[in-house]
Tab-separated table of C-alpha atoms in Angstrom:
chain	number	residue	atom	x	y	z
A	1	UNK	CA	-56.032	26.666	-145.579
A	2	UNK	CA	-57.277	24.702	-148.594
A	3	UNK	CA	-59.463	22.639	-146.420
A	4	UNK	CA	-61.160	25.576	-144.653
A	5	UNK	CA	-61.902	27.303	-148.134
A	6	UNK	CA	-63.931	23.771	-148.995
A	7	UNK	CA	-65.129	23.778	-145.842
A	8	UNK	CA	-66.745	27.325	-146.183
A	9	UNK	CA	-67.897	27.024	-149.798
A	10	UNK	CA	-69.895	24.097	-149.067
A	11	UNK	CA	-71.269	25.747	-145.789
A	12	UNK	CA	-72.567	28.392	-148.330
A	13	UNK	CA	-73.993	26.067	-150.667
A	14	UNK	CA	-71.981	26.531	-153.522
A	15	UNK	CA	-70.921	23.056	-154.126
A	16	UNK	CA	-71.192	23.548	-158.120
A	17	UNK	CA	-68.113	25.607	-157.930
A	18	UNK	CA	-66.144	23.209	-156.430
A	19	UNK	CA	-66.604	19.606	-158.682
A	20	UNK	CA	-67.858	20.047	-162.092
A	21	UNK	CA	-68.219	16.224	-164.111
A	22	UNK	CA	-66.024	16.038	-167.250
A	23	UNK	CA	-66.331	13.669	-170.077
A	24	UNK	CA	-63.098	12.482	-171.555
A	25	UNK	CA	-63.721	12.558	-175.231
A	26	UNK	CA	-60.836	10.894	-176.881
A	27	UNK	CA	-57.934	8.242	-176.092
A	28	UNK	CA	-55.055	10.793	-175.644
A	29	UNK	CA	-54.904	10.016	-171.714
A	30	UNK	CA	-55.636	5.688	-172.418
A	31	UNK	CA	-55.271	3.542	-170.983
A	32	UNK	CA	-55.468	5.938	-167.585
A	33	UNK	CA	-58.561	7.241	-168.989
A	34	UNK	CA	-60.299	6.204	-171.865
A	35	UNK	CA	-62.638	8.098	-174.765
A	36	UNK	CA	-65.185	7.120	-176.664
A	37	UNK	CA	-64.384	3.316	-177.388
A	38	UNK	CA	-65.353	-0.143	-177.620
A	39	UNK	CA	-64.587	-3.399	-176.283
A	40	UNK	CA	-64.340	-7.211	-176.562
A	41	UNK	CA	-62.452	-10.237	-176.051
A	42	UNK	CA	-59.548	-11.667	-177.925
A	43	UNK	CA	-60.569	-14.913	-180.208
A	44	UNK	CA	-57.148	-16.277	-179.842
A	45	UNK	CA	-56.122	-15.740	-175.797
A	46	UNK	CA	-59.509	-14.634	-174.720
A	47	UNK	CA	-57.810	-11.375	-173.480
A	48	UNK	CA	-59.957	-8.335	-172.780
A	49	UNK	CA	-59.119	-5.385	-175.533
A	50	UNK	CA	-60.835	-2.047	-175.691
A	51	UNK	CA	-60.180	0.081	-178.953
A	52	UNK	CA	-60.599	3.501	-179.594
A	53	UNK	CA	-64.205	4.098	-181.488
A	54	UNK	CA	-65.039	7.781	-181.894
A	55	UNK	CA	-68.350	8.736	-182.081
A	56	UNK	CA	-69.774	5.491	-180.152
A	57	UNK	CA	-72.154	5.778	-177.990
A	58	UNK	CA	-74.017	3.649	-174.801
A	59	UNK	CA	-76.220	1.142	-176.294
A	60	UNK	CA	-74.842	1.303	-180.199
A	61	UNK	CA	-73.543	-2.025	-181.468
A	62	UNK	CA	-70.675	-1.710	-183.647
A	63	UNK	CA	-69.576	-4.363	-186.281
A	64	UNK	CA	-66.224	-5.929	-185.422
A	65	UNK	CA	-64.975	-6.017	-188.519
A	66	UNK	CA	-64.668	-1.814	-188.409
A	67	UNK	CA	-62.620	-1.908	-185.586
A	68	UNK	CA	-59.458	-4.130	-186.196
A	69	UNK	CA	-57.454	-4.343	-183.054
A	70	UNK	CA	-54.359	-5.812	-181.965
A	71	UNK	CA	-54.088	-7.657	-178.616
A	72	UNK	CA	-51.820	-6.580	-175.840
A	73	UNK	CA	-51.011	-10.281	-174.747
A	74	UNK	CA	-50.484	-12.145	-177.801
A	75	UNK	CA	-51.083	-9.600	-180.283
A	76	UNK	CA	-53.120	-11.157	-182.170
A	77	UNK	CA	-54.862	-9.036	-184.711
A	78	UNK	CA	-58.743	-9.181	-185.038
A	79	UNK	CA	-61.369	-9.672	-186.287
A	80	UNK	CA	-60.365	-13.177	-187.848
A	81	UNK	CA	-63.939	-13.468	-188.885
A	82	UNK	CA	-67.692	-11.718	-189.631
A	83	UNK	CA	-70.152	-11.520	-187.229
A	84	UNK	CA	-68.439	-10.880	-184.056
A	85	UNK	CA	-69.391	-7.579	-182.063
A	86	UNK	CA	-68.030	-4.891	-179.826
A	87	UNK	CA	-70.529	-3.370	-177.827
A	88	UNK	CA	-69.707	0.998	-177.926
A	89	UNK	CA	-69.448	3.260	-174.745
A	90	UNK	CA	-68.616	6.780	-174.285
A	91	UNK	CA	-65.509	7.991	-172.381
A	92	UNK	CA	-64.972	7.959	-168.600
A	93	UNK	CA	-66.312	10.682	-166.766
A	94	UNK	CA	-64.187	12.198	-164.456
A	95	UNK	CA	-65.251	15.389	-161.325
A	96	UNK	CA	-62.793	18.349	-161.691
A	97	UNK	CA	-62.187	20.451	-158.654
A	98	UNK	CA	-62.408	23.811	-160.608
A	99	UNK	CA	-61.651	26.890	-158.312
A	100	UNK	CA	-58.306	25.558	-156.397
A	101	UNK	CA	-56.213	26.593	-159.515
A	102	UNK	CA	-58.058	29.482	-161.315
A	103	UNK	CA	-58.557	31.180	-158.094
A	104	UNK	CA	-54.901	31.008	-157.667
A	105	UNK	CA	-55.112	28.984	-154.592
A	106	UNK	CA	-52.714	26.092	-155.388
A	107	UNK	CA	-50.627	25.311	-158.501
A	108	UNK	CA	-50.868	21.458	-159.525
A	109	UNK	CA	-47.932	19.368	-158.787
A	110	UNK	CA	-45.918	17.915	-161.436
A	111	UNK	CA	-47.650	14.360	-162.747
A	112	UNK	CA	-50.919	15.284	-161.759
A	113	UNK	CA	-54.177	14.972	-164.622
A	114	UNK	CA	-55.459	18.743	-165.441
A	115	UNK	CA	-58.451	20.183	-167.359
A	116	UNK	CA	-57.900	23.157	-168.970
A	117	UNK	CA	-58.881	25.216	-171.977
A	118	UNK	CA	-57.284	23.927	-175.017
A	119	UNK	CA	-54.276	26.164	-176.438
A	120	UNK	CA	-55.734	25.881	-180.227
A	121	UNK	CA	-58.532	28.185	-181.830
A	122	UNK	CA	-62.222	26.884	-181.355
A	123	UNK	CA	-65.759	27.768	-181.097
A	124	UNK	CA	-66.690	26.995	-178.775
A	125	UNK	CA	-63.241	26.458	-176.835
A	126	UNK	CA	-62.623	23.362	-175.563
A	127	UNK	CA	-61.222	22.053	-172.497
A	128	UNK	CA	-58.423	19.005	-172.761
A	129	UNK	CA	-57.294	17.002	-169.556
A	130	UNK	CA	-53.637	15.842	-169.936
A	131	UNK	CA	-50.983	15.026	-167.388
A	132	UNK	CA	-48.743	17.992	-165.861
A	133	UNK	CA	-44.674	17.114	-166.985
A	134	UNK	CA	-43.236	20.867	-167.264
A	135	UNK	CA	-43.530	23.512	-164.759
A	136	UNK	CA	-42.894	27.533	-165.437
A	137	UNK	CA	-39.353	27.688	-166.192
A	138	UNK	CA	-38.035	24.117	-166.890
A	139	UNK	CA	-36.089	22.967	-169.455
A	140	UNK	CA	-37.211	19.346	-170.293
A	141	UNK	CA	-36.379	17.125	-172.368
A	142	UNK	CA	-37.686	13.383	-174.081
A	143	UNK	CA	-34.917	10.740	-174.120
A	144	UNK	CA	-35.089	7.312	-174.405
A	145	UNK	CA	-38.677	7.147	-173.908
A	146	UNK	CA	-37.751	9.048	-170.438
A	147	UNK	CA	-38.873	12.611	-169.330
A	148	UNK	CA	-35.345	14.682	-168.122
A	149	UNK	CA	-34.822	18.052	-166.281
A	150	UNK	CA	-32.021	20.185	-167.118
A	151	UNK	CA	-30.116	20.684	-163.556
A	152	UNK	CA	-26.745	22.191	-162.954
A	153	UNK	CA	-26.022	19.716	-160.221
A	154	UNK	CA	-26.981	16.433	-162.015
A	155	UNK	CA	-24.334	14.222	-163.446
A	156	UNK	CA	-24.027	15.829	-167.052
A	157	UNK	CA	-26.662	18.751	-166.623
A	158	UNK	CA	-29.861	16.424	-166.715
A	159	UNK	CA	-31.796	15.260	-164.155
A	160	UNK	CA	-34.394	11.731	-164.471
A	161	UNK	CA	-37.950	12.549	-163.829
A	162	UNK	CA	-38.438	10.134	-161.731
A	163	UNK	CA	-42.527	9.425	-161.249
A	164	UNK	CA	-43.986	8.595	-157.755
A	165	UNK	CA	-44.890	5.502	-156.560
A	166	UNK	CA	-48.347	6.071	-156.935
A	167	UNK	CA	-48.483	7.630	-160.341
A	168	UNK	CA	-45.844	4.814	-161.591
A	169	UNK	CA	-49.110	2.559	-160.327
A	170	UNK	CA	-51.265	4.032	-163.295
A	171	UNK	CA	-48.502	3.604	-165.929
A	172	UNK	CA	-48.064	0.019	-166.187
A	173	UNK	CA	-49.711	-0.824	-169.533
A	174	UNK	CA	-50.415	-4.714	-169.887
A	175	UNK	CA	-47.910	-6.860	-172.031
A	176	UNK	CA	-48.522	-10.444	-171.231
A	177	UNK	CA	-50.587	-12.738	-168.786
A	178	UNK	CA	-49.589	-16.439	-168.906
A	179	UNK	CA	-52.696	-17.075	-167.484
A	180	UNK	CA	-54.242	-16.179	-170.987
A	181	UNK	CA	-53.250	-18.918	-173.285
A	182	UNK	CA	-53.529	-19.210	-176.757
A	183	UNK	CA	-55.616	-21.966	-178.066
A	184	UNK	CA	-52.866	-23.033	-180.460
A	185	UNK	CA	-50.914	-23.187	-177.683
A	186	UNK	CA	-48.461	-20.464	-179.511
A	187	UNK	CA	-46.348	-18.949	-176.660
A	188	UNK	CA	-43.780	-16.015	-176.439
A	189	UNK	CA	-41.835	-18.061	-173.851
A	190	UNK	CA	-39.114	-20.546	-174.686
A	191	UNK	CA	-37.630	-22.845	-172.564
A	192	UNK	CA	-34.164	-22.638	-171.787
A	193	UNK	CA	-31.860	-25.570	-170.474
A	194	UNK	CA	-32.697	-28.616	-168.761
A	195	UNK	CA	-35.501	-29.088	-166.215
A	196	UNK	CA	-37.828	-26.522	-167.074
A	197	UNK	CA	-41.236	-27.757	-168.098
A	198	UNK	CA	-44.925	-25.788	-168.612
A	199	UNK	CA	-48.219	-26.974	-166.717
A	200	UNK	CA	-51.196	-26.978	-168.138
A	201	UNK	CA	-52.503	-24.118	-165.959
A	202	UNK	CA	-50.040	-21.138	-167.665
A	203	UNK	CA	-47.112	-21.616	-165.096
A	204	UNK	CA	-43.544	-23.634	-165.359
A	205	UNK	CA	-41.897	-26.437	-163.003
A	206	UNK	CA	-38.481	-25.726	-162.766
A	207	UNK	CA	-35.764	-27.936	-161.771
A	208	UNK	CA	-32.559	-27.258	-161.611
A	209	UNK	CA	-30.751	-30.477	-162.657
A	210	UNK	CA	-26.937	-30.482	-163.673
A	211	UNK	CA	-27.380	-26.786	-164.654
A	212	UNK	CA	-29.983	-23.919	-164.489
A	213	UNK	CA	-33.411	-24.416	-165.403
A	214	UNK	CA	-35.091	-21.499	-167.176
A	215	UNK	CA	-37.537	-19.644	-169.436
A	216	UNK	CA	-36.937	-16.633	-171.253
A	217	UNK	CA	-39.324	-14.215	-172.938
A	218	UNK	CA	-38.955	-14.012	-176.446
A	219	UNK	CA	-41.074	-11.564	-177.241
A	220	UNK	CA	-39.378	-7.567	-177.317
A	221	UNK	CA	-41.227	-5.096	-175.474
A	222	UNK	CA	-42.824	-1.850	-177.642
A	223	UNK	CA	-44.950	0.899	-176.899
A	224	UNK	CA	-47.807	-1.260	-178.708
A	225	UNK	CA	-51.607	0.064	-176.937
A	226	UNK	CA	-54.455	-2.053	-178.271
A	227	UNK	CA	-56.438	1.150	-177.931
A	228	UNK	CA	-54.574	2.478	-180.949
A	229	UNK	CA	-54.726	2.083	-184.881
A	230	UNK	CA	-53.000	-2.022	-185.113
A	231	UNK	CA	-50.852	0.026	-187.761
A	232	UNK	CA	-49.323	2.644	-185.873
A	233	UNK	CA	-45.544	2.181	-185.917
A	234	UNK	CA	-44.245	0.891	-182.290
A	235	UNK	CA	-40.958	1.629	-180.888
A	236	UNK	CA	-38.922	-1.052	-178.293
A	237	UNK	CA	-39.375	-0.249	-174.694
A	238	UNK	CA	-36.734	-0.543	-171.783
A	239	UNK	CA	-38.747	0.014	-168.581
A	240	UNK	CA	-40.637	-3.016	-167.670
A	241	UNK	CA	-42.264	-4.888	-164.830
A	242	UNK	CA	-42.685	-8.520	-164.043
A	243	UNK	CA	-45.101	-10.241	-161.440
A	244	UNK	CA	-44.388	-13.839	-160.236
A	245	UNK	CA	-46.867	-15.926	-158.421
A	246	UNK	CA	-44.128	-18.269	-156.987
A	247	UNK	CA	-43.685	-21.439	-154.806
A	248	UNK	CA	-39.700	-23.080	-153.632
A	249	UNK	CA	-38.890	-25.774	-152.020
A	250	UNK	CA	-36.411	-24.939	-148.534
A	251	UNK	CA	-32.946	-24.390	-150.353
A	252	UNK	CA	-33.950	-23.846	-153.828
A	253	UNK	CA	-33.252	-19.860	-155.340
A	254	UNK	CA	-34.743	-17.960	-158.391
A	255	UNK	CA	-32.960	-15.700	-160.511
A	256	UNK	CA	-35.158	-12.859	-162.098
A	257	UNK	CA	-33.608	-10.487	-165.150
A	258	UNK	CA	-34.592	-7.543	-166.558
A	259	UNK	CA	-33.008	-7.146	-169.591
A	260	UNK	CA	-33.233	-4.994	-173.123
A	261	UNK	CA	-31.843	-1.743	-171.253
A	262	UNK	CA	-28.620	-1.985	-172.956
A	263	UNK	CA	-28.248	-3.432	-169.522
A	264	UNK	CA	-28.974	-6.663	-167.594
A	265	UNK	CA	-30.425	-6.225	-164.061
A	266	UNK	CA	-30.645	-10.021	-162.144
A	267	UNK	CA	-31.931	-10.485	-159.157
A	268	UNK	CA	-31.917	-13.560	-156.922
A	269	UNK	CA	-34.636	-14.812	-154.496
A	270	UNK	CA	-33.887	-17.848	-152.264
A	271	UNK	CA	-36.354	-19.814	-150.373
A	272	UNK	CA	-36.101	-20.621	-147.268
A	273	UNK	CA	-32.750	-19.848	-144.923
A	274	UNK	CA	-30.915	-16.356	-145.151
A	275	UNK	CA	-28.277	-15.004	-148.012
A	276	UNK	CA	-26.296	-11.723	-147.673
A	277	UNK	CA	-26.707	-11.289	-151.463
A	278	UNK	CA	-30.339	-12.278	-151.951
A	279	UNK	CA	-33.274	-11.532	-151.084
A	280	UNK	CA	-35.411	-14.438	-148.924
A	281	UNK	CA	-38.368	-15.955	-149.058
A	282	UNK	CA	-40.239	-18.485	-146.930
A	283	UNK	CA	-40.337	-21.984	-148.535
A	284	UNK	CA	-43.333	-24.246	-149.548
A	285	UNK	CA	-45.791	-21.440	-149.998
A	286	UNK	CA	-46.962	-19.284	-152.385
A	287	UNK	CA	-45.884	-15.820	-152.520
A	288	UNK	CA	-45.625	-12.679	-154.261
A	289	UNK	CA	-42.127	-11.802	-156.632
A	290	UNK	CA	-42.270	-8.260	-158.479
A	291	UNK	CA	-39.154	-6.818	-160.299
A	292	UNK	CA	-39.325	-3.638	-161.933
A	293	UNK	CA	-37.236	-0.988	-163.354
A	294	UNK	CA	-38.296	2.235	-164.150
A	295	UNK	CA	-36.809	6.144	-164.430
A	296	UNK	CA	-33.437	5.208	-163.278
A	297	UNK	CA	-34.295	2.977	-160.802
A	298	UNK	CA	-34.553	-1.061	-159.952
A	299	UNK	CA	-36.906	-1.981	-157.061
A	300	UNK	CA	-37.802	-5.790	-156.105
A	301	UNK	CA	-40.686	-6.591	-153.324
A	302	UNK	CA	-40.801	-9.946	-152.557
A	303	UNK	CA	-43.577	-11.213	-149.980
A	304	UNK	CA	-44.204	-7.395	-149.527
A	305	UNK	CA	-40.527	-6.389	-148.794
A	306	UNK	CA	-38.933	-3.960	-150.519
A	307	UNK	CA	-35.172	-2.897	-151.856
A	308	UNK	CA	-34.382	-0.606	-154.778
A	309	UNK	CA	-31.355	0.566	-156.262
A	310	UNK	CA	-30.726	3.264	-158.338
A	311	UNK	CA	-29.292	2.354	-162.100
A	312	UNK	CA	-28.447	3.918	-165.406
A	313	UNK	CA	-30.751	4.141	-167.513
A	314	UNK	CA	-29.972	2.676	-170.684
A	315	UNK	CA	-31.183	1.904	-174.301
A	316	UNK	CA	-34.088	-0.225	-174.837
A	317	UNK	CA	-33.512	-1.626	-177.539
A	318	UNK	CA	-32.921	-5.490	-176.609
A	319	UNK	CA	-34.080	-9.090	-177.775
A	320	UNK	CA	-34.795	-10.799	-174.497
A	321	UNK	CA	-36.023	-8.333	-172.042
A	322	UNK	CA	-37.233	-11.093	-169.171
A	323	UNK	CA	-35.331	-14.147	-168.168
A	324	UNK	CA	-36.078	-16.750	-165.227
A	325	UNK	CA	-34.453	-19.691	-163.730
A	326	UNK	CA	-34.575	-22.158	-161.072
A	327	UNK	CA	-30.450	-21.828	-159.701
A	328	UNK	CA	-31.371	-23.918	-157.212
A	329	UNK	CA	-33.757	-27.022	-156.033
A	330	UNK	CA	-37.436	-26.701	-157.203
A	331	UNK	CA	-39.615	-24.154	-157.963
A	332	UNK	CA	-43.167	-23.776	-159.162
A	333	UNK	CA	-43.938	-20.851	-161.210
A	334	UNK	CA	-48.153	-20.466	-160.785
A	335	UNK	CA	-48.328	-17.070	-163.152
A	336	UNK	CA	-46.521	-14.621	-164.853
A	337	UNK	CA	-47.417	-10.999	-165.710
A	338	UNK	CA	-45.472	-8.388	-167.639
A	339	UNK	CA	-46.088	-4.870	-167.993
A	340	UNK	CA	-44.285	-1.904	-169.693
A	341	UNK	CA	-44.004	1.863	-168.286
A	342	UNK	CA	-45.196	4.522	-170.833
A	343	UNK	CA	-42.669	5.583	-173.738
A	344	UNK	CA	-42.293	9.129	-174.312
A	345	UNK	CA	-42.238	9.967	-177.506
A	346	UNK	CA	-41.143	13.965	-178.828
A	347	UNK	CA	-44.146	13.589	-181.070
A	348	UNK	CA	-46.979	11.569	-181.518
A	349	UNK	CA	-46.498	8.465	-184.223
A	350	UNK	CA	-49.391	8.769	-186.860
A	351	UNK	CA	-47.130	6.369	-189.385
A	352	UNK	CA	-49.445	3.559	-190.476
A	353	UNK	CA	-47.644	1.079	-192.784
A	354	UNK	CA	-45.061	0.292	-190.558
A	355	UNK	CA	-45.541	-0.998	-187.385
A	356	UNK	CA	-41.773	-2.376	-186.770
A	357	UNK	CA	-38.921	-0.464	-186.204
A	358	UNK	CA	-35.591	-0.364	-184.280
A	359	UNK	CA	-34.561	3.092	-184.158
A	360	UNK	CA	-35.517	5.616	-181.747
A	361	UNK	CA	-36.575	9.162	-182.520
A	362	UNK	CA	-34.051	12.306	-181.630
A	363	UNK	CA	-34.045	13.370	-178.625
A	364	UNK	CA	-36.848	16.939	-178.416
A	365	UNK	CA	-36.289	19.866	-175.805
A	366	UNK	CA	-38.989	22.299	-174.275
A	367	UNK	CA	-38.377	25.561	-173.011
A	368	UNK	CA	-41.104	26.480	-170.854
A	369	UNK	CA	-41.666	30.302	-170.004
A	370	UNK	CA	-42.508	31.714	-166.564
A	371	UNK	CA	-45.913	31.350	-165.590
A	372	UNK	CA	-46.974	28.860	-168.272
A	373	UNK	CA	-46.908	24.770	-168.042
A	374	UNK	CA	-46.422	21.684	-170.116
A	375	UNK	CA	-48.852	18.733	-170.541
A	376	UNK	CA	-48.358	15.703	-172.279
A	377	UNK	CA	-51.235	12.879	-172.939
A	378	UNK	CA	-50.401	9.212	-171.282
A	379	UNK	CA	-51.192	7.958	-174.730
A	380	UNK	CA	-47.983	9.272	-176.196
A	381	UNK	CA	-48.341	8.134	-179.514
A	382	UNK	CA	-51.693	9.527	-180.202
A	383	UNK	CA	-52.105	12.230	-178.445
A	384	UNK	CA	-51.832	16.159	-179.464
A	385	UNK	CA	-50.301	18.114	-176.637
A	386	UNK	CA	-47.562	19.939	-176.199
A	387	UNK	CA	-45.629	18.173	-178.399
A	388	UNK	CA	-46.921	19.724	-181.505
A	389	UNK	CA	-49.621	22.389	-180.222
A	390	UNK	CA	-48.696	25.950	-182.107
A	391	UNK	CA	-48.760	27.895	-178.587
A	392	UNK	CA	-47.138	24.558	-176.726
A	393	UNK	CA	-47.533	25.977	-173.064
A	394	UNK	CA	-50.695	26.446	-171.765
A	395	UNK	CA	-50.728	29.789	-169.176
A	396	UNK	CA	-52.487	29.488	-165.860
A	397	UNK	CA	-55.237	31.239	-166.090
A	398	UNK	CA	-56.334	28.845	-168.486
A	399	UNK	CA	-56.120	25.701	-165.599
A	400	UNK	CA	-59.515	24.680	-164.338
């Protein structure tokens, strides 16, 4: 049905009612989408940071030393000196298929990015794109960074939110890159027990010897976007994702942990031969290692195959949220990447002053009314959305 409707509009030659181009004007949907903003490279790492620069435009050139910025991968904060520029650009444009929803021909799914016309007084009235989380009659709630949906059936009335694969894809927000070094050499991995050794290339030689060899990242996980004010207060994160770029010898096996869930999740790969409790993986070649845990669930994919496991989610607060060790023989480690999935928060964090903290925010519940929805922005902390809009819910004859 929706196909023939396109299919007929653009036969009659009214293809401007069907895509109209939209500008995204702030950062409330970064890093998905961006605003106005401004980029550059980190001084220490070399790291590529954009920050949020209203009113920037193409072709302005902005003095560094307005914009101070703190990087994702080693978070350093810059400018560390004068004379340095960003170079400005507007925000991504994006085409909006207009009619599907105000004609009443399909309601968006859950997760997807709407425009529609802002819920606050204006002149003229805006539109705001944000990401669809509450449908007409939900209950949600924000807990422990997580989105949750009241349900009868679920164990203790609540039911995860648990995102799709391909919208989980989009919010993975960077957190380190060992192939981005510091030049003092500074690193937020430590080496733990004998046999474990860094290259000169950002990857580890392990070697299992009379015990374990291993690394462990030191570094705890927060909601920290170098997109946002350096000084907006950052909260610990529990849902994370690591990427390994390994090589084993036959016989030798990696163990992988997730940690800083109020929970440890390990995983074991083994090289070569086959295990009933790990997975395999064949020797003396590169391959591919991710581990991830997010919404509830574990999933490891290792040489492109898959297994996942469903888990409780847990608090995030934790010290050492990544941990990796040759049990086994020898294994080369060529790169390591780790990302975090987005923390909800129940409002956005405009605190400057204090950017650590331990504690979590209270738990906030939504009570959405029939025929109205619930957007949020993917840049939780500094975004206005439902969260704190007077009229919260946005009606849908207002959806574009």
């Amino acid at each position: 049905m929706l196909s023939l409707v396109i299919a007929i509009l653009a036969a009659l030659g009214i293809r401007f009612l069907v895509v109209e181009p939209f500008r995204i004007p702030t950062g409330s949907m970064a890093p998905t989408l961006y605003g106005e903003h401004a980029g550059g490279n980190c001084p220490a790492c070399g790291f590529p940071g954009v920050r949020n620069y209203p009113g920037g435009g193409e072709g302005d050139v902005a003095p560094r030393t307005t914009l101070a910025i703190r990087c994702e991968n080693c978070e350093e904060r810059w400018p560390p000196a004068p004379g340095d520029w960003f170079q400005p650009r507007s925000g991504d444009r994006v085409l909006v298929l207009l009619p599907l929803v105000s004609w009443g021909l399909k309601d968006p799914e859950r997760w997807s990015v709407v425009v529609f016309r802002a819920p606050i007084v204006s002149t003229p009235r805006k539109n705001f794109i944000k990401r669809l989380v509450g449908l007409p009659g939900e209950r949600i709630r924000i807990h422990r960074g997580d989105l949750w949906k009241a349900d009868p059936a679920a164990p203790g009335g609540w039911a995860i939110l648990r995102k799709p694969p391909g919208v989980q894809a989009n919010f993975w927000t960077h957190v380190h890159d060992t192939a981005y070094r510091r030049r003092d050499l500074r690193s937020p991995w430590a080496i733990a027990g004998e046999g474990a050794v860094r290259d000169d290339e950002g990857g580890f030689e392990l070697r299992a010897k009379r015990g374990a060899a291993a690394i462990e990242f030191k570094r705890e996980i927060r909601n920290a976007l170098a997109y946002n004010d350096p000084d907006k207060r950052l909260y610990p994160v529990g849902d994370a994702r690591v990427e390994l770029e390994a090589e084993g010898e036959a016989g030798s096996s990696l163990r992988i942990e997730l940690r800083g869930a109020g929970r440890t999740d390990p995983r074991i790969v083994r090289f070569g031969g086959t295990d009933s409790g790990a997975a395999t993986a064949s020797a003396g070649r590169k391959i591919s290692i991710v581990l991830q845990r997010a919404d509830g669930q574990v999933r490891l994919d290792v040489g492109g195959r898959t297994e996942t496991a469903d888990v409780e989610p847990g608090d995030p607060l934790g010290a050492v949220p990544v941990a990796i060790a040759a049990q086994q023989g020898h294994v080369r480690i060529h790169r390591i990447r780790i990302f975090r999935d987005i923390q909800y928060l129940p409002r956005s964090s405009p605190e400057e002053g204090s950017p650590e903290t331990r504690a979590l925010p209270e738990d906030a519940f939504f009570d959405i009314p029939p025929g109205r929805f619930m957007f949020f922005g993917d840049n939780s902390a500094a975004s206005y959305d439902s969260r704190e809009w007077p009229d919260p819910f946005v009606p849908r004859s207002d959806l574009l």
